[in-house]
mmCIF file of C-alpha atoms in Angstrom:
data_model
loop_
_atom_site.group_PDB
_atom_site.id
_atom_site.type_symbol
_atom_site.label_atom_id
_atom_site.label_comp_id
_atom_site.label_asym_id
_atom_site.label_seq_id
_atom_site.Cartn_x
_atom_site.Cartn_y
_atom_site.Cartn_z
ATOM 1 C CA ALA U 8 -76.601 -34.642 61.473
ATOM 2 C CA GLN U 9 -73.509 -34.495 63.651
ATOM 3 C CA ARG U 10 -70.480 -36.441 62.265
ATOM 4 C CA VAL U 11 -67.328 -36.872 62.218
ATOM 5 C CA THR U 12 -65.012 -38.049 59.422
ATOM 6 C CA GLN U 13 -61.538 -39.390 59.716
ATOM 7 C CA PRO U 14 -60.767 -40.491 56.089
ATOM 8 C CA GLU U 15 -58.448 -42.897 56.943
ATOM 9 C CA LYS U 16 -58.617 -46.222 58.577
ATOM 10 C CA LEU U 17 -54.892 -46.978 58.022
ATOM 11 C CA LEU U 18 -51.817 -44.462 58.233
ATOM 12 C CA SER U 19 -48.178 -45.594 57.573
ATOM 13 C CA VAL U 20 -45.135 -42.892 57.507
ATOM 14 C CA PHE U 21 -41.609 -43.587 57.928
ATOM 15 C CA LYS U 22 -39.579 -42.219 60.846
ATOM 16 C CA GLY U 23 -38.856 -38.507 60.732
ATOM 17 C CA ALA U 24 -41.582 -37.792 58.213
ATOM 18 C CA PRO U 25 -44.296 -35.636 58.490
ATOM 19 C CA VAL U 26 -47.609 -36.669 59.327
ATOM 20 C CA GLU U 27 -51.142 -35.543 59.022
ATOM 21 C CA LEU U 28 -53.954 -37.659 60.695
ATOM 22 C CA LYS U 29 -57.493 -36.074 58.865
ATOM 23 C CA CYS U 30 -60.500 -35.171 60.332
ATOM 24 C CA ASN U 31 -63.558 -33.592 58.911
ATOM 25 C CA TYR U 32 -67.132 -32.482 60.687
ATOM 26 C CA SER U 33 -70.445 -31.983 59.718
ATOM 27 C CA TYR U 34 -72.279 -29.932 62.814
ATOM 28 C CA SER U 35 -74.355 -26.702 62.191
ATOM 29 C CA GLY U 36 -73.433 -25.245 65.747
ATOM 30 C CA SER U 37 -70.030 -23.826 67.730
ATOM 31 C CA PRO U 38 -67.468 -26.960 67.645
ATOM 32 C CA GLU U 39 -65.798 -28.294 70.173
ATOM 33 C CA LEU U 40 -63.274 -30.713 68.348
ATOM 34 C CA PHE U 41 -60.779 -33.350 70.450
ATOM 35 C CA TRP U 42 -58.008 -35.509 69.258
ATOM 36 C CA TYR U 43 -57.985 -38.714 71.423
ATOM 37 C CA VAL U 44 -55.116 -41.663 70.949
ATOM 38 C CA GLN U 45 -55.204 -45.317 72.474
ATOM 39 C CA TYR U 46 -51.387 -47.113 72.241
ATOM 40 C CA SER U 47 -51.749 -50.904 72.170
ATOM 41 C CA ARG U 48 -52.922 -52.316 75.305
ATOM 42 C CA GLN U 49 -53.790 -48.635 76.608
ATOM 43 C CA ARG U 50 -56.805 -47.338 77.511
ATOM 44 C CA LEU U 51 -57.875 -43.849 75.541
ATOM 45 C CA GLN U 52 -56.257 -40.712 76.538
ATOM 46 C CA LEU U 53 -56.776 -37.268 75.273
ATOM 47 C CA LEU U 54 -54.580 -35.917 73.130
ATOM 48 C CA LEU U 55 -55.213 -32.652 71.984
ATOM 49 C CA ARG U 56 -58.318 -30.217 72.629
ATOM 50 C CA HIS U 57 -58.610 -27.223 70.327
ATOM 51 C CA ILE U 58 -59.474 -24.210 72.587
ATOM 52 C CA SER U 59 -56.068 -25.216 74.824
ATOM 53 C CA ARG U 60 -54.533 -24.784 71.558
ATOM 54 C CA GLU U 61 -51.357 -26.831 73.353
ATOM 55 C CA SER U 62 -48.834 -29.172 71.604
ATOM 56 C CA ILE U 63 -48.786 -32.300 73.207
ATOM 57 C CA LYS U 64 -46.197 -34.666 72.141
ATOM 58 C CA GLY U 65 -45.007 -32.658 69.492
ATOM 59 C CA PHE U 66 -48.703 -32.687 67.655
ATOM 60 C CA THR U 67 -50.966 -29.566 67.081
ATOM 61 C CA ALA U 68 -54.301 -29.307 65.244
ATOM 62 C CA ASP U 69 -56.188 -26.357 64.038
ATOM 63 C CA LEU U 70 -59.671 -26.042 63.806
ATOM 64 C CA ASN U 71 -60.488 -24.346 60.346
ATOM 65 C CA LYS U 72 -64.481 -23.656 60.428
ATOM 66 C CA GLY U 73 -64.126 -22.860 56.552
ATOM 67 C CA GLU U 74 -63.184 -26.298 55.830
ATOM 68 C CA THR U 75 -64.840 -28.093 58.705
ATOM 69 C CA SER U 76 -61.660 -29.807 59.080
ATOM 70 C CA PHE U 77 -59.667 -30.408 62.507
ATOM 71 C CA HIS U 78 -56.234 -32.471 61.312
ATOM 72 C CA LEU U 79 -53.614 -33.518 63.708
ATOM 73 C CA LYS U 80 -50.375 -33.184 62.331
ATOM 74 C CA LYS U 81 -46.648 -33.660 63.421
ATOM 75 C CA PRO U 82 -43.013 -32.549 61.988
ATOM 76 C CA PHE U 83 -41.068 -35.624 62.412
ATOM 77 C CA ALA U 84 -43.165 -38.858 63.216
ATOM 78 C CA GLN U 85 -41.634 -41.266 66.029
ATOM 79 C CA GLU U 86 -41.842 -45.028 66.631
ATOM 80 C CA GLU U 87 -43.603 -44.047 69.456
ATOM 81 C CA ASP U 88 -46.541 -42.443 67.636
ATOM 82 C CA SER U 89 -48.002 -45.794 66.336
ATOM 83 C CA ALA U 90 -51.441 -46.047 67.928
ATOM 84 C CA MET U 91 -54.960 -45.509 67.018
ATOM 85 C CA TYR U 92 -56.295 -42.136 66.887
ATOM 86 C CA TYR U 93 -60.034 -40.900 66.991
ATOM 87 C CA CYS U 94 -61.370 -37.329 66.681
ATOM 88 C CA ALA U 95 -64.114 -36.315 68.547
ATOM 89 C CA LEU U 96 -66.925 -33.760 68.311
ATOM 90 C CA ARG U 97 -68.718 -32.100 71.497
ATOM 91 C CA LEU U 98 -71.435 -30.633 70.522
ATOM 92 C CA GLN U 99 -72.815 -26.747 71.885
ATOM 93 C CA GLY U 100 -73.706 -27.267 75.185
ATOM 94 C CA ALA U 101 -73.787 -30.672 75.145
ATOM 95 C CA GLN U 102 -71.883 -33.161 77.540
ATOM 96 C CA LYS U 103 -71.466 -35.877 74.848
ATOM 97 C CA LEU U 104 -68.896 -36.444 72.457
ATOM 98 C CA VAL U 105 -69.411 -37.853 68.406
ATOM 99 C CA PHE U 106 -66.172 -39.504 67.587
ATOM 100 C CA GLY U 107 -64.609 -40.592 64.253
ATOM 101 C CA GLN U 108 -63.841 -43.922 62.895
ATOM 102 C CA GLY U 109 -59.952 -43.942 63.951
ATOM 103 C CA THR U 110 -56.888 -43.989 61.609
ATOM 104 C CA ARG U 111 -54.425 -46.563 62.753
ATOM 105 C CA LEU U 112 -51.214 -44.690 62.254
ATOM 106 C CA THR U 113 -48.103 -47.110 62.133
ATOM 107 C CA ILE U 114 -44.150 -45.663 62.023
ATOM 108 C CA ASN U 115 -41.827 -47.414 60.210
ATOM 109 C CA PRO U 116 -38.132 -47.215 60.859
ATOM 110 C CA ASP L 15 -56.660 -42.917 84.661
ATOM 111 C CA ALA L 16 -58.849 -40.628 87.054
ATOM 112 C CA GLY L 17 -59.408 -43.429 89.246
ATOM 113 C CA ILE L 18 -61.771 -45.714 86.788
ATOM 114 C CA THR L 19 -62.045 -49.299 86.681
ATOM 115 C CA GLN L 20 -64.416 -51.296 85.196
ATOM 116 C CA SER L 21 -64.619 -55.714 85.697
ATOM 117 C CA PRO L 22 -64.507 -57.743 84.523
ATOM 118 C CA ARG L 23 -61.660 -56.754 82.173
ATOM 119 C CA HIS L 24 -62.482 -59.827 79.914
ATOM 120 C CA LYS L 25 -65.804 -62.409 79.503
ATOM 121 C CA VAL L 26 -66.936 -64.961 77.480
ATOM 122 C CA THR L 27 -70.692 -65.798 78.074
ATOM 123 C CA GLU L 28 -72.734 -67.439 75.230
ATOM 124 C CA THR L 29 -76.204 -65.999 73.446
ATOM 125 C CA GLY L 30 -79.250 -65.062 75.606
ATOM 126 C CA THR L 31 -77.311 -65.272 78.551
ATOM 127 C CA PRO L 32 -77.653 -61.553 80.211
ATOM 128 C CA VAL L 33 -74.162 -59.817 81.165
ATOM 129 C CA THR L 34 -73.864 -56.385 83.459
ATOM 130 C CA LEU L 35 -70.615 -54.786 83.101
ATOM 131 C CA ARG L 36 -69.481 -52.261 86.026
ATOM 132 C CA CYS L 37 -67.703 -49.093 85.630
ATOM 133 C CA HIS L 38 -66.216 -47.717 89.354
ATOM 134 C CA GLN L 39 -65.105 -44.706 89.809
ATOM 135 C CA THR L 40 -63.372 -43.033 93.213
ATOM 136 C CA GLU L 41 -63.729 -39.209 92.407
ATOM 137 C CA ASN L 42 -67.285 -38.230 92.258
ATOM 138 C CA HIS L 43 -67.392 -37.385 88.712
ATOM 139 C CA ARG L 44 -71.376 -36.712 88.009
ATOM 140 C CA TYR L 45 -70.749 -37.653 84.114
ATOM 141 C CA MET L 46 -70.537 -41.219 83.129
ATOM 142 C CA TYR L 47 -70.699 -42.619 80.021
ATOM 143 C CA TRP L 48 -70.703 -46.250 78.139
ATOM 144 C CA TYR L 49 -69.240 -47.025 74.922
ATOM 145 C CA ARG L 50 -68.467 -49.908 72.366
ATOM 146 C CA GLN L 51 -65.593 -49.978 70.020
ATOM 147 C CA ASP L 52 -65.183 -51.991 67.069
ATOM 148 C CA PRO L 53 -63.437 -52.310 64.047
ATOM 149 C CA GLY L 54 -64.646 -49.557 61.176
ATOM 150 C CA HIS L 55 -67.133 -47.343 63.838
ATOM 151 C CA GLY L 56 -64.658 -46.595 66.206
ATOM 152 C CA LEU L 57 -66.455 -45.481 69.902
ATOM 153 C CA ARG L 58 -70.158 -45.524 70.017
ATOM 154 C CA LEU L 59 -72.128 -44.134 72.644
ATOM 155 C CA ILE L 60 -74.205 -46.588 74.187
ATOM 156 C CA HIS L 61 -75.897 -44.298 77.136
ATOM 157 C CA TYR L 62 -74.579 -41.739 79.367
ATOM 158 C CA SER L 63 -75.506 -40.779 83.375
ATOM 159 C CA TYR L 64 -75.402 -37.913 84.351
ATOM 160 C CA GLY L 65 -76.371 -38.182 87.995
ATOM 161 C CA VAL L 66 -77.550 -40.609 90.412
ATOM 162 C CA LYS L 67 -80.666 -42.505 88.656
ATOM 163 C CA ASP L 68 -80.335 -39.838 85.603
ATOM 164 C CA THR L 69 -79.205 -41.695 82.642
ATOM 165 C CA ASP L 70 -80.304 -41.272 78.924
ATOM 166 C CA LYS L 71 -79.398 -43.007 75.656
ATOM 167 C CA GLY L 72 -77.061 -42.703 73.076
ATOM 168 C CA GLU L 73 -76.551 -43.620 69.203
ATOM 169 C CA VAL L 74 -76.427 -47.363 70.228
ATOM 170 C CA SER L 75 -78.528 -48.316 72.832
ATOM 171 C CA ASP L 76 -81.019 -51.132 71.514
ATOM 172 C CA GLY L 77 -80.399 -54.105 73.622
ATOM 173 C CA TYR L 78 -78.814 -52.544 76.593
ATOM 174 C CA SER L 79 -79.774 -51.362 80.207
ATOM 175 C CA VAL L 80 -77.734 -48.980 82.713
ATOM 176 C CA SER L 81 -78.278 -48.551 86.218
ATOM 177 C CA ARG L 82 -76.687 -45.684 88.588
ATOM 178 C CA SER L 83 -77.619 -46.098 92.675
ATOM 179 C CA LYS L 84 -74.145 -44.359 93.691
ATOM 180 C CA THR L 85 -72.318 -42.474 91.925
ATOM 181 C CA GLU L 86 -69.137 -43.740 91.570
ATOM 182 C CA ASP L 87 -71.475 -47.289 90.257
ATOM 183 C CA PHE L 88 -72.296 -47.150 86.356
ATOM 184 C CA LEU L 89 -73.963 -50.586 85.362
ATOM 185 C CA LEU L 90 -74.130 -51.927 81.803
ATOM 186 C CA THR L 91 -76.203 -54.751 80.908
ATOM 187 C CA LEU L 92 -76.977 -57.114 78.245
ATOM 188 C CA GLU L 93 -80.406 -58.501 78.702
ATOM 189 C CA SER L 94 -79.802 -61.599 76.059
ATOM 190 C CA ALA L 95 -76.470 -61.405 74.720
ATOM 191 C CA THR L 96 -76.068 -61.707 71.031
ATOM 192 C CA SER L 97 -73.264 -62.281 68.969
ATOM 193 C CA SER L 98 -73.452 -58.600 67.691
ATOM 194 C CA GLN L 99 -72.450 -57.352 71.077
ATOM 195 C CA THR L 100 -69.059 -59.005 70.599
ATOM 196 C CA SER L 101 -66.967 -55.625 71.330
ATOM 197 C CA VAL L 102 -64.510 -54.024 73.569
ATOM 198 C CA TYR L 103 -66.849 -52.048 75.956
ATOM 199 C CA PHE L 104 -65.513 -48.628 77.481
ATOM 200 C CA CYS L 105 -67.067 -46.827 80.098
ATOM 201 C CA ALA L 106 -65.559 -42.860 80.498
ATOM 202 C CA ILE L 107 -65.893 -39.888 82.566
ATOM 203 C CA SER L 108 -66.639 -36.250 82.544
ATOM 204 C CA ALA L 109 -63.576 -33.787 83.629
ATOM 205 C CA GLY L 110 -61.265 -31.094 83.266
ATOM 206 C CA GLN L 111 -61.398 -27.934 81.933
ATOM 207 C CA GLY L 112 -64.986 -26.933 81.370
ATOM 208 C CA GLY L 113 -65.889 -30.680 82.201
ATOM 209 C CA TYR L 114 -65.931 -31.790 78.931
ATOM 210 C CA GLU L 115 -62.777 -33.796 78.849
ATOM 211 C CA GLN L 116 -63.800 -37.724 78.706
ATOM 212 C CA TYR L 117 -61.481 -40.067 80.726
ATOM 213 C CA PHE L 118 -61.569 -43.839 79.947
ATOM 214 C CA GLY L 119 -61.695 -46.611 81.970
ATOM 215 C CA PRO L 120 -59.131 -49.787 80.492
ATOM 216 C CA GLY L 121 -61.754 -51.189 79.366
ATOM 217 C CA THR L 122 -64.278 -54.604 79.024
ATOM 218 C CA ARG L 123 -63.663 -57.304 76.280
ATOM 219 C CA LEU L 124 -66.866 -59.707 75.566
ATOM 220 C CA THR L 125 -67.095 -62.086 73.714
ATOM 221 C CA VAL L 126 -70.837 -63.737 72.850
ATOM 222 C CA THR L 127 -70.392 -67.140 71.333
#
């Protein structure tokens, strides 16, 4: 079955430190991966899509098909990065997304 | 915000009562979705719609029904609310490159007592 796993429910790092949020997926087809972010009291918003290969707010993510991972990275964390982050998988040929359980990131001053 | 609104934004109801949540969009998107968000479970798809009167079940559809009589409105109904349905409910639409990016509404916090 298709599955997205975010192994860390909570992640806390200091401002200026590197941050990596882990995402692993289980899917036999051709995956499309996304990262969504939800800041406090705001709606979920799209952060990254692997096809775009963009860097948004300093975050990057590389799809590693060999390791079935799509980890989100930022070299220098900022306090405004504190939020809930969700990794999501779109199945080939489908319009539905499968979400991971989410990681709550806290950046300490 | 892709023109997505949800109503009500907050609701408290009693066990056994019917509840309907509304999602409204202004940009004529074909696909609409209902999710619930729970700690430890992330977002789980309840139902989705791929056009007027065209709907399908998601992974947690038991106890929920949906209707879409107009492109702009997607209704989620809890026929007989239970405490396990206490959650935050999000509506979403598909848009963007290839139509595969989802954009979310502000959410409805539902408490069933």
